[in-house]
């Protein structure tokens, strides 16, 4: 059993606060992803779990044992580094076997473990090669193999895919997911890539950076991937999860019932959202958020739709992205449409903002509770087009 | 030229230089000044020494030199039949072997200490270099005073702490002299070793060490199995540098013990023949053998080093 408990964990380098008050429980066998912008302290938090960085204040338990002051080797963890950290002068075999020497493992046992890991990762034909004779993807597999042979309770990954090309990244991502399914060990995985977070995680921990970290603590939101997608706690989470990012439009609260909020956008367009904004004062300055994939193209006669003009169109084949100039916001409103829309740059385009898909954020940036009729994963009912 | 059809250029005009050819040409052009300089300052004296070693030249009258063949090497009074020469060879090899071995070990220790993170590290690093920065003649004179049997601070300290009961003649006593010379050389050259090794240590990948920490591998094992193999190429270079220096040692020995037989090195022997005994021919022969020895050692070290490097890679 290797559940991980962090209690009020803080980290300061000199006087600089890097991690602020993290309390977190990671269940045995869970795949937990730390995600956040560059420099927010993901690696630092992971290295504190590993024991490579001192925990300034707070407590850490692994498998029910207090390990806050224990060295890395006493924590039952194995780590896969971003740069692979292979021993350059050792063969693949020796790289994997080297870490087993302390464990008083017998030679036949070491051999069996290395061969088994090599089987899992298809490294068999490469065992006698040196790291410099391997491709990036193969090196990464050796690094993972080196962790597997120790059969630890906890695997720690620090951006393991960031040095691989796009195709290999997807493939290795799937391999890591399969590995987790077969090993059933706890895993903490650090990435700055929200796609990796969404695809791999049982649970995502999104970390704050800078001012927000000092004010609200390091954790912005913890939850299942679709929780973060459908119910972002604040504007930062809403903007970080999902690609391209959520559209945000300044708005004024015109009326609120427990079921629905009425909003007026900057250009006078009226919109509504299935949220409970009754706690906000009337006329509050709020932000309406809607993801590019949820913005609809209005039918030609759409009278109360949001008017705009296509500034730029990206064709991806399976989808197109329209970047609209609209008086309702500065910058572009992004619209994702399946297939080819036939819209050309310069065309006038009117869009609808379906109320079931609209998010509302209060003046402080915190989300107003949403009503999701068909549960977080279902498609909410008919679009309440204005 | 550009207007000439391709077929004609191939037949008549010489082909324009390829990229590789013009690069080789440029390389020679850049090397030329150095080559000329080397021929003047190294090649010419070397050839002259070689020539003198085949004559009976005398320092008083170099013009009267007669060709005597290999007499200076293998003749009745030739270098290779002089027991003093062989004694100098033995002294030099002993000096080089022992001093380089100690300097390598100590240098490794110092480098490992300096590689650790502690406050004031850069000051200590600079301070360690002081012995290497002092000209050898100056530091040798300084040590000569400190090792002086009557007034030296070393004897004084050893006497007052009762480690010795009577003053020792550090540089005059045949059984101590070579040891003293080696000790001073170690004092002087260890910083050089340490700095070369430190540079190698700082090139090491830090993440490997973190991986070893997470895997709980004992630091001594990490040192032997990771650090040493990774710094071996740099270590080899440092050892070769020092060994070549040590083989032609002169100033330190000359200042500390002058022409004493107990510590006489090959260079000292050559100088003594050439200047004190005015036998330019014999001295040149000794210098030539010394040159051959150093050249041989260099070739050996480089070949062996390469073989072992390839062995590590294969
Ligand atoms: N050893 C260190 N000393 C001082 N500051 C550090 C150190 N390591 C990291 N930091 C700082 O801590 C912050 C978080 O770093 P890191 O955990 O590497 O971020 P991330 O992995 O999320 O990109 C950064 O601002 C970085 O400059
Ligand atoms: Mg990082």
XYZ file of C-alpha atoms and ligand atoms in Angstrom:
728
model
C 0.000 0.000 0.000
C 1.492 3.314 -0.990
C -0.942 6.117 -0.432
C 0.647 9.528 -0.196
C -0.410 12.232 2.219
C 0.857 15.786 2.102
C -0.095 18.039 5.001
C 0.453 21.821 4.790
C 3.605 21.375 2.784
C 5.593 24.556 2.095
C 8.831 25.169 0.272
C 11.031 28.233 0.404
C 14.328 28.689 -1.418
C 16.082 31.227 0.764
C 13.279 33.701 1.371
C 11.377 32.905 -1.826
C 8.160 30.966 -1.412
C 7.833 28.369 -4.164
C 5.205 26.004 -2.768
C 2.472 27.372 -0.535
C 0.460 25.140 1.771
C -0.210 21.963 -0.188
C -2.432 19.388 1.464
C -3.256 16.427 -0.704
C -4.171 12.753 -0.437
C -3.207 10.431 -3.228
C -4.784 6.996 -2.973
C -2.911 3.751 -3.429
C -2.733 2.928 -7.126
C -3.922 6.351 -8.197
C -2.469 8.182 -11.193
C -2.104 11.778 -10.083
C -0.879 14.501 -12.430
C 0.638 17.785 -11.260
C 0.075 20.321 -13.993
C 0.590 24.046 -14.220
C 2.471 26.743 -16.032
C 6.251 26.681 -16.208
C 7.922 27.719 -12.964
C 4.897 27.107 -10.735
C 6.766 24.549 -8.628
C 5.583 21.215 -10.028
C 9.081 19.736 -10.140
C 9.867 21.122 -6.710
C 6.755 19.497 -5.234
C 7.614 16.169 -6.899
C 11.218 16.368 -5.719
C 9.990 16.971 -2.185
C 7.971 13.756 -2.409
C 11.087 12.000 -3.741
C 13.254 13.430 -0.967
C 15.576 15.301 -3.327
C 14.398 18.627 -1.873
C 13.915 19.330 1.794
C 10.356 20.066 2.898
C 10.568 23.507 4.550
C 7.453 23.008 6.674
C 4.693 20.421 6.624
C 4.538 16.648 6.731
C 4.662 13.869 4.174
C 3.500 10.296 4.699
C 3.992 7.495 2.206
C 2.281 4.176 2.811
C 1.243 5.301 6.286
C 4.819 6.066 7.316
C 6.080 9.552 8.174
C 8.903 10.155 5.675
C 9.309 13.943 5.899
C 12.887 13.687 7.138
C 13.860 10.367 5.555
C 16.336 10.125 2.664
C 14.986 9.242 -0.799
C 16.101 5.626 -0.551
C 13.944 5.054 2.523
C 10.738 6.260 0.875
C 10.052 3.382 -1.512
C 9.827 5.623 -4.554
C 11.361 5.441 -8.011
C 11.794 8.475 -10.206
C 11.953 9.007 -13.963
C 13.758 12.213 -14.844
C 13.020 14.606 -17.686
C 16.601 14.240 -18.965
C 16.465 10.429 -18.476
C 19.483 10.571 -16.099
C 20.972 7.392 -17.545
C 24.551 6.512 -16.621
C 26.317 7.329 -19.894
C 29.051 4.694 -19.561
C 26.786 1.770 -18.640
C 24.854 -0.495 -20.960
C 21.083 -0.541 -20.867
C 21.275 -3.719 -18.813
C 23.680 -2.222 -16.269
C 21.664 0.966 -16.081
C 18.657 -1.050 -14.988
C 20.601 -3.450 -12.748
C 22.702 -0.786 -10.985
C 19.847 0.461 -8.811
C 19.200 -3.030 -7.463
C 22.598 -3.474 -5.861
C 21.666 -1.902 -2.569
C 18.566 -4.005 -2.164
C 20.692 -7.079 -1.380
C 19.070 -8.685 -4.389
C 20.737 -11.876 -5.606
C 22.279 -11.948 -9.085
C 19.677 -14.342 -10.582
C 16.899 -12.199 -9.153
C 18.433 -9.009 -10.601
C 18.688 -10.701 -13.962
C 15.080 -11.874 -13.832
C 13.833 -8.416 -12.927
C 15.821 -6.706 -15.669
C 14.623 -9.211 -18.275
C 11.020 -8.812 -17.185
C 11.221 -5.008 -17.406
C 12.936 -5.304 -20.775
C 10.073 -7.513 -21.936
C 7.427 -5.050 -20.804
C 9.196 -2.162 -22.535
C 10.434 -4.060 -25.617
C 14.044 -3.315 -24.705
C 15.265 -6.895 -25.163
C 17.424 -6.322 -28.267
C 18.957 -3.155 -26.795
C 20.226 -4.511 -23.480
C 23.914 -4.396 -24.428
C 23.825 -0.911 -25.953
C 25.069 2.305 -24.407
C 22.634 5.197 -23.898
C 24.293 7.225 -26.635
C 23.416 4.475 -29.110
C 19.697 4.827 -28.396
C 17.014 7.161 -29.704
C 15.240 9.554 -27.349
C 12.229 7.305 -27.034
C 14.373 4.266 -26.282
C 16.306 6.180 -23.617
C 13.035 7.177 -22.039
C 11.965 3.539 -21.942
C 15.246 2.598 -20.267
C 14.644 5.294 -17.672
C 11.179 3.870 -17.047
C 12.648 0.355 -16.977
C 15.111 1.429 -14.322
C 12.143 2.479 -12.191
C 10.153 -0.681 -12.894
C 12.880 -3.126 -11.837
C 12.785 -1.751 -8.311
C 9.026 -2.439 -8.095
C 8.435 0.639 -5.946
C 5.152 1.566 -4.345
C 5.287 5.002 -5.934
C 6.473 6.078 -9.367
C 7.445 9.703 -9.849
C 7.670 11.135 -13.369
C 9.045 14.613 -14.077
C 7.954 15.684 -17.571
C 9.057 12.344 -19.031
C 7.768 13.080 -22.525
C 8.947 16.633 -23.032
C 12.073 15.646 -24.983
C 10.198 13.428 -27.445
C 8.652 14.383 -30.759
C 4.879 14.649 -31.097
C 4.159 11.175 -32.484
C 6.421 9.437 -29.975
C 4.883 11.464 -27.180
C 1.430 10.094 -27.930
C 2.764 6.539 -28.198
C 4.766 6.740 -24.952
C 1.810 8.349 -23.215
C -0.295 5.317 -24.063
C 2.485 3.002 -22.886
C 2.640 4.793 -19.549
C -1.120 4.497 -19.184
C -0.921 0.754 -19.930
C 1.953 0.414 -17.491
C -0.128 2.019 -14.764
C -3.027 -0.281 -15.524
C -0.821 -3.375 -15.216
C 1.376 -2.349 -12.258
C -1.365 -0.749 -10.145
C 1.266 1.347 -8.352
C 0.689 4.932 -7.274
C 2.068 7.376 -9.780
C 2.712 11.094 -9.640
C 3.313 12.617 -12.999
C 4.456 16.189 -13.614
C 3.734 17.973 -16.875
C 3.033 21.446 -18.186
C 0.933 19.950 -20.968
C -2.779 19.907 -20.166
C -3.402 17.263 -22.872
C -1.085 14.832 -21.052
C -2.817 15.707 -17.816
C -6.295 15.163 -19.217
C -5.427 11.871 -20.932
C -3.394 10.196 -18.192
C -4.770 11.370 -14.892
C -7.167 9.744 -12.498
C -6.899 13.066 -10.748
C -5.330 16.359 -11.757
C -3.697 18.799 -9.363
C -3.512 22.175 -11.076
C -0.976 24.471 -9.458
C -1.078 28.241 -9.127
C 1.908 30.394 -9.959
C 3.086 33.802 -8.768
C 0.657 36.091 -6.966
C -2.202 33.555 -6.983
C 0.084 30.985 -5.342
C 0.983 33.397 -2.544
C -2.657 34.469 -2.067
C -4.614 31.211 -2.486
C -1.981 28.547 -1.908
C -0.273 26.419 -4.510
C -3.270 24.276 -5.389
C -5.669 25.933 -7.820
C -7.959 22.936 -8.135
C -7.903 19.192 -7.600
C -10.262 16.878 -9.398
C -10.926 14.354 -12.111
C -9.996 15.616 -15.573
C -13.601 16.212 -16.623
C -14.378 17.960 -13.345
C -11.737 20.508 -14.184
C -13.026 20.763 -17.712
C -16.689 21.201 -16.829
C -16.420 22.866 -13.453
C -13.285 24.979 -13.383
C -13.053 26.653 -9.979
C -11.849 29.971 -11.348
C -10.726 31.822 -14.445
C -7.158 30.492 -14.190
C -8.292 26.859 -14.254
C -10.803 27.610 -17.008
C -8.076 29.126 -19.144
C -5.496 26.423 -18.452
C -7.614 23.340 -19.135
C -8.788 22.957 -22.715
C -7.062 23.870 -25.940
C -7.523 26.399 -27.425
C -8.386 28.181 -24.192
C -11.843 29.184 -23.063
C -13.247 32.449 -24.444
C -13.921 35.011 -21.758
C -16.235 37.970 -22.305
C -16.779 40.834 -19.871
C -20.443 41.084 -18.879
C -22.847 42.609 -16.390
C -25.284 40.535 -14.344
C -28.808 41.617 -15.367
C -30.822 39.116 -13.399
C -30.385 35.862 -11.492
C -32.670 33.008 -10.465
C -31.423 29.743 -8.922
C -31.689 28.132 -12.386
C -30.441 30.817 -14.699
C -28.471 34.047 -14.890
C -29.175 36.793 -17.404
C -26.161 38.715 -18.637
C -25.509 41.718 -20.835
C -22.298 41.713 -22.833
C -20.208 44.784 -23.489
C -21.810 45.442 -26.883
C -25.348 45.104 -25.484
C -25.919 41.513 -26.602
C -27.994 39.578 -24.080
C -26.885 36.120 -23.010
C -27.927 33.639 -20.368
C -26.214 30.854 -18.482
C -27.460 27.843 -16.479
C -25.806 28.917 -13.254
C -26.887 29.954 -9.795
C -25.652 33.533 -9.482
C -28.113 34.594 -6.793
C -25.287 35.208 -4.324
C -23.858 37.962 -6.530
C -25.207 41.499 -6.231
C -27.354 42.767 -9.109
C -25.376 44.635 -11.774
C -22.222 42.816 -10.674
C -19.361 42.907 -13.140
C -18.846 39.279 -14.136
C -17.089 37.268 -16.808
C -18.859 34.922 -19.162
C -16.784 31.968 -20.273
C -17.453 29.591 -23.149
C -15.190 27.040 -24.781
C -14.454 27.329 -28.524
C -16.066 23.939 -29.167
C -19.341 25.123 -27.597
C -19.814 28.346 -29.539
C -22.462 27.789 -32.234
C -22.753 29.404 -35.639
C -26.062 31.282 -35.745
C -28.556 30.553 -38.504
C -28.744 33.316 -41.101
C -31.793 34.925 -39.457
C -30.376 34.689 -35.914
C -31.562 37.970 -34.539
C -30.135 37.982 -31.052
C -26.834 36.307 -31.889
C -23.420 37.833 -31.170
C -22.150 39.579 -34.292
C -18.569 39.329 -35.453
C -16.261 39.217 -38.410
C -13.885 36.386 -39.253
C -10.356 37.693 -38.991
C -8.543 34.472 -39.511
C -9.447 30.859 -40.277
C -7.400 27.735 -39.497
C -8.282 24.503 -41.267
C -7.161 21.362 -39.449
C -9.094 18.944 -41.622
C -11.237 17.370 -38.915
C -12.066 20.820 -37.542
C -11.712 24.510 -38.292
C -10.947 27.345 -35.946
C -12.495 30.727 -36.626
C -10.986 33.760 -34.964
C -13.658 36.421 -34.770
C -13.363 40.100 -34.079
C -16.367 41.132 -32.044
C -17.270 44.288 -30.186
C -18.067 42.109 -27.161
C -14.385 41.637 -26.282
C -10.848 42.717 -27.079
C -8.820 40.241 -29.048
C -10.371 37.293 -30.795
C -13.301 35.040 -29.999
C -12.278 31.499 -30.950
C -14.864 29.184 -32.477
C -14.263 25.506 -33.172
C -16.404 23.928 -35.851
C -16.310 20.356 -37.128
C -15.009 19.920 -40.669
C -14.869 22.775 -43.145
C -17.167 25.709 -42.382
C -16.792 27.533 -45.670
C -16.220 30.773 -43.777
C -13.522 32.967 -45.308
C -11.522 35.724 -43.609
C -13.516 38.964 -43.777
C -16.928 37.243 -43.723
C -19.496 38.517 -41.250
C -20.292 35.712 -38.804
C -22.924 35.595 -36.091
C -22.498 33.108 -33.242
C -24.693 31.821 -30.450
C -23.595 31.171 -26.871
C -25.634 28.122 -25.712
C -26.691 28.769 -22.133
C -26.022 25.199 -20.990
C -22.372 25.645 -21.901
C -21.798 29.097 -20.473
C -19.652 29.539 -17.381
C -19.945 32.622 -15.192
C -17.136 33.950 -13.022
C -17.750 36.508 -10.300
C -15.846 39.758 -9.863
C -13.107 37.894 -7.935
C -12.667 35.394 -10.786
C -14.279 32.511 -8.872
C -16.756 30.350 -10.757
C -20.488 30.570 -10.053
C -21.989 27.050 -9.533
C -23.242 25.502 -12.782
C -26.231 23.241 -13.419
C -25.152 20.324 -15.532
C -28.374 18.530 -16.458
C -26.883 15.388 -17.943
C -23.972 15.012 -15.539
C -20.481 16.210 -16.199
C -19.812 13.873 -19.095
C -23.133 14.023 -20.963
C -24.049 16.543 -23.596
C -26.285 19.034 -21.865
C -29.730 19.291 -23.461
C -30.809 21.488 -26.318
C -28.882 24.667 -26.752
C -30.701 27.567 -25.185
C -29.937 29.887 -28.017
C -30.731 33.479 -27.580
C 34.972 31.487 -66.697
C 31.369 31.418 -65.755
C 30.337 31.715 -69.378
C 32.380 28.720 -70.533
C 30.199 25.648 -71.135
C 30.513 22.942 -68.543
C 31.948 20.375 -70.939
C 34.819 22.680 -71.821
C 35.742 23.516 -68.228
C 36.072 19.822 -67.525
C 38.435 19.387 -70.444
C 40.622 22.445 -70.343
C 40.556 24.441 -67.132
C 41.737 22.835 -63.886
C 38.753 21.944 -61.728
C 38.004 24.608 -59.116
C 39.012 23.491 -55.611
C 36.368 21.583 -53.771
C 35.155 22.866 -50.434
C 37.308 20.360 -48.575
C 40.410 21.342 -50.547
C 39.991 25.033 -49.896
C 39.432 24.334 -46.217
C 42.642 22.340 -46.046
C 44.420 25.195 -47.800
C 43.020 27.725 -45.340
C 44.036 25.521 -42.440
C 47.641 25.416 -43.651
C 47.611 29.144 -44.129
C 46.556 29.679 -40.533
C 49.056 27.130 -39.273
C 51.978 28.534 -41.245
C 53.094 31.232 -38.755
C 53.111 28.737 -35.917
C 54.974 26.148 -37.968
C 57.642 28.702 -38.877
C 57.939 29.803 -35.256
C 58.192 26.218 -34.021
C 60.904 25.430 -36.543
C 62.854 28.486 -35.412
C 62.549 28.156 -31.644
C 62.233 24.374 -31.230
C 63.343 22.661 -34.405
C 66.594 24.539 -34.836
C 67.909 24.086 -31.249
C 66.839 20.446 -31.345
C 68.752 19.800 -34.555
C 71.784 21.630 -33.193
C 71.702 19.574 -30.025
C 71.441 16.408 -32.089
C 74.419 17.500 -34.143
C 76.532 18.432 -31.099
C 75.776 15.071 -29.556
C 77.623 13.504 -32.443
C 80.731 15.704 -31.966
C 83.393 16.272 -29.319
C 82.359 19.939 -28.982
C 83.750 21.870 -26.054
C 82.030 24.862 -24.480
C 85.169 27.019 -24.771
C 85.489 26.528 -28.510
C 82.368 25.267 -30.256
C 83.902 25.911 -33.669
C 86.578 23.253 -33.199
C 84.008 20.402 -32.895
C 84.901 17.174 -34.701
C 82.451 14.486 -35.736
C 82.879 11.448 -33.500
C 79.864 9.323 -34.411
C 78.070 7.656 -31.505
C 81.028 7.953 -29.128
C 79.104 10.278 -26.825
C 76.400 7.649 -26.456
C 78.108 4.307 -26.451
C 81.817 5.127 -26.411
C 84.059 4.391 -23.428
C 83.009 7.627 -21.736
C 79.573 7.727 -23.398
C 76.446 8.660 -21.535
C 74.948 5.208 -21.703
C 78.036 3.708 -20.022
C 78.104 6.242 -17.189
C 76.664 4.870 -13.912
C 75.881 8.455 -12.884
C 73.550 8.759 -15.865
C 71.693 5.600 -14.969
C 71.413 6.812 -11.441
C 69.872 10.050 -12.783
C 67.450 7.992 -14.870
C 66.444 6.011 -11.786
C 66.007 9.167 -9.720
C 63.896 10.783 -12.417
C 61.623 7.792 -12.891
C 61.182 7.380 -9.136
C 60.498 11.082 -8.753
C 58.010 11.131 -11.631
C 56.194 7.960 -10.606
C 55.830 8.746 -6.909
C 55.084 12.456 -7.226
C 52.489 12.032 -9.985
C 50.800 9.191 -8.102
C 50.543 11.239 -4.906
C 49.480 14.356 -6.781
C 46.723 12.434 -8.563
C 45.320 10.983 -5.352
C 45.566 14.231 -3.409
C 44.268 16.212 -6.376
C 41.240 13.942 -6.559
C 40.519 14.442 -2.866
C 40.932 18.220 -3.091
C 38.771 18.370 -6.223
C 35.992 16.376 -4.558
C 36.078 18.743 -1.588
C 36.041 21.821 -3.807
C 33.178 20.362 -5.838
C 30.951 20.300 -2.767
C 28.734 23.281 -2.083
C 29.997 25.279 0.873
C 30.140 28.997 1.672
C 33.271 30.733 0.420
C 33.912 28.051 -2.140
C 35.234 30.366 -4.832
C 37.705 32.004 -2.432
C 39.050 28.613 -1.404
C 39.320 27.584 -5.045
C 41.418 30.625 -5.818
C 43.532 30.176 -2.694
C 44.314 26.579 -3.568
C 45.934 27.754 -6.764
C 48.589 29.851 -4.995
C 51.311 27.154 -4.902
C 50.898 26.619 -8.642
C 51.005 30.350 -9.338
C 54.331 30.947 -7.561
C 57.339 30.525 -9.893
C 59.086 27.259 -9.119
C 62.418 28.882 -8.359
C 60.786 31.145 -5.793
C 58.848 28.398 -4.071
C 61.852 26.072 -4.185
C 64.003 28.733 -2.482
C 61.279 29.212 0.077
C 61.149 25.497 0.789
C 64.925 25.329 0.906
C 64.801 27.766 3.806
C 61.980 25.989 5.518
C 63.807 22.655 5.175
C 67.145 24.088 6.327
C 68.587 21.776 8.977
C 69.645 24.509 11.381
C 67.308 27.430 10.844
C 64.377 25.811 9.040
C 60.868 26.154 10.444
C 60.100 22.500 9.726
C 62.798 21.198 12.012
C 61.835 23.808 14.561
C 58.216 22.710 14.648
C 59.119 19.006 14.728
C 61.595 19.606 17.543
C 59.244 21.645 19.704
C 56.482 19.054 19.297
C 59.064 16.345 20.128
C 58.387 14.410 16.966
C 62.139 14.328 16.316
C 64.945 14.518 18.852
C 67.588 16.128 16.646
C 67.414 18.255 13.517
C 67.154 16.369 10.219
C 69.139 17.342 7.128
C 66.163 17.207 4.813
C 67.940 17.986 1.582
C 71.458 16.819 2.437
C 70.721 13.405 3.945
C 70.803 10.896 1.026
C 67.889 8.952 2.466
C 65.684 12.034 2.815
C 66.656 14.249 -0.110
C 64.563 12.684 -2.874
C 61.597 12.413 -0.510
C 61.884 16.127 0.292
C 62.017 17.030 -3.386
C 58.939 14.903 -4.043
C 57.094 16.498 -1.127
C 57.742 19.997 -2.448
C 56.664 18.973 -5.932
C 53.462 17.512 -4.513
C 52.837 20.760 -2.674
C 53.285 22.696 -5.884
C 51.524 20.522 -8.463
C 48.555 19.154 -6.521
C 46.492 22.329 -7.145
C 47.029 21.910 -10.873
C 45.795 18.322 -10.702
C 42.890 19.312 -8.483
C 41.769 22.024 -10.862
C 41.864 19.788 -13.934
C 39.908 17.114 -12.062
C 37.490 19.695 -10.677
C 36.731 20.846 -14.211
C 35.916 17.249 -15.122
C 33.747 16.824 -12.020
C 31.729 19.890 -12.901
C 30.955 18.481 -16.327
C 29.317 15.424 -14.771
C 25.545 15.084 -15.231
C 23.966 16.008 -11.878
C 20.760 14.123 -12.562
C 22.615 10.796 -12.550
C 23.565 11.472 -8.969
C 19.974 12.280 -8.058
C 18.873 9.040 -9.709
C 21.462 7.187 -7.622
C 20.219 8.921 -4.483
C 16.629 7.905 -5.157
C 17.798 4.348 -5.830
C 19.685 4.411 -2.534
C 23.086 3.496 -3.929
C 25.939 3.933 -1.473
C 28.027 7.056 -2.179
C 31.244 5.038 -2.332
C 29.702 2.731 -4.942
C 28.545 5.763 -6.903
C 32.052 7.215 -6.760
C 33.714 4.032 -7.947
C 31.129 2.979 -10.523
C 29.950 6.351 -11.842
C 32.306 9.216 -11.014
C 35.643 7.516 -11.676
C 34.730 6.018 -15.057
C 33.245 9.324 -16.187
C 36.236 11.470 -15.232
C 38.843 8.950 -16.394
C 39.555 10.635 -19.744
C 40.245 13.965 -18.013
C 42.234 12.195 -15.327
C 44.389 10.539 -17.970
C 45.134 13.868 -19.616
C 46.099 15.412 -16.286
C 48.358 12.470 -15.433
C 50.092 12.634 -18.817
C 50.663 16.376 -18.449
C 52.169 15.990 -15.013
C 54.239 12.941 -15.922
C 55.852 14.733 -18.860
C 56.598 17.716 -16.645
C 58.079 15.478 -13.976
C 60.321 13.586 -16.394
C 62.161 16.724 -17.357
C 62.233 18.178 -13.824
C 65.089 20.601 -13.320
C 64.482 23.849 -11.431
C 63.048 22.359 -8.254
C 65.832 19.818 -7.874
C 68.551 22.276 -8.820
C 67.463 24.908 -6.296
C 66.906 22.415 -3.469
C 69.848 20.061 -3.853
C 72.048 21.448 -6.639
C 74.150 18.706 -8.262
C 73.743 16.148 -5.486
C 73.892 12.623 -6.859
C 71.084 11.435 -4.596
C 68.553 13.558 -6.366
C 70.184 14.275 -9.714
C 67.615 14.145 -12.515
C 68.299 13.574 -16.196
C 68.076 17.309 -16.890
C 70.507 18.113 -14.088
C 72.938 15.538 -15.440
C 72.792 17.064 -18.913
C 73.386 20.560 -17.540
C 76.286 19.395 -15.436
C 78.034 17.777 -18.406
C 77.355 20.703 -20.633
C 78.121 23.648 -18.371
C 80.177 22.463 -15.391
C 82.337 19.992 -17.341
C 82.128 22.044 -20.545
C 81.495 18.841 -22.531
C 78.906 20.070 -24.967
C 78.980 16.832 -26.919
C 78.290 14.634 -23.912
C 75.704 17.020 -22.499
C 73.934 17.143 -25.830
C 73.890 13.368 -25.970
C 72.283 13.267 -22.520
C 69.750 15.902 -23.556
C 68.953 13.902 -26.689
C 68.355 10.717 -24.711
C 66.145 12.676 -22.332
C 64.205 14.032 -25.293
C 63.807 10.505 -26.650
C 62.607 9.228 -23.280
C 59.978 11.946 -22.928
C 58.839 11.449 -26.529
C 58.570 7.710 -25.962
C 56.584 8.165 -22.750
C 54.231 10.594 -24.490
C 53.635 8.203 -27.360
C 53.091 5.338 -24.933
C 50.704 7.303 -22.757
C 48.643 8.495 -25.695
C 48.460 5.044 -27.271
C 47.636 3.337 -23.991
C 45.112 6.040 -23.163
C 43.395 5.585 -26.494
C 43.324 1.827 -26.190
C 41.757 2.058 -22.761
C 39.246 4.676 -23.873
C 38.156 2.465 -26.726
C 37.969 -0.449 -24.343
C 35.556 1.547 -22.184
C 33.389 2.465 -25.157
C 33.206 -1.031 -26.673
N 17.433 25.117 -6.221
C 16.665 26.226 -6.370
N 17.037 27.390 -5.799
C 16.273 28.501 -5.936
N 15.129 28.556 -6.620
C 14.693 27.432 -7.219
C 15.445 26.206 -7.134
N 14.786 25.258 -7.817
C 13.684 25.860 -8.317
N 13.626 27.159 -7.954
C 12.551 28.097 -8.299
O 11.346 27.526 -7.904
C 10.354 27.782 -8.856
C 9.688 26.496 -9.274
O 10.594 25.715 -9.982
P 10.179 24.313 -10.598
O 9.644 23.450 -9.522
O 11.328 23.784 -11.353
O 9.019 24.727 -11.599
P 8.273 23.847 -12.686
O 8.792 22.454 -12.613
O 6.839 23.940 -12.327
O 8.535 24.479 -13.999
C 11.006 28.521 -10.004
O 10.666 29.869 -9.885
C 12.459 28.319 -9.777
O 13.173 29.449 -10.184
Mg 9.895 21.290 -14.006
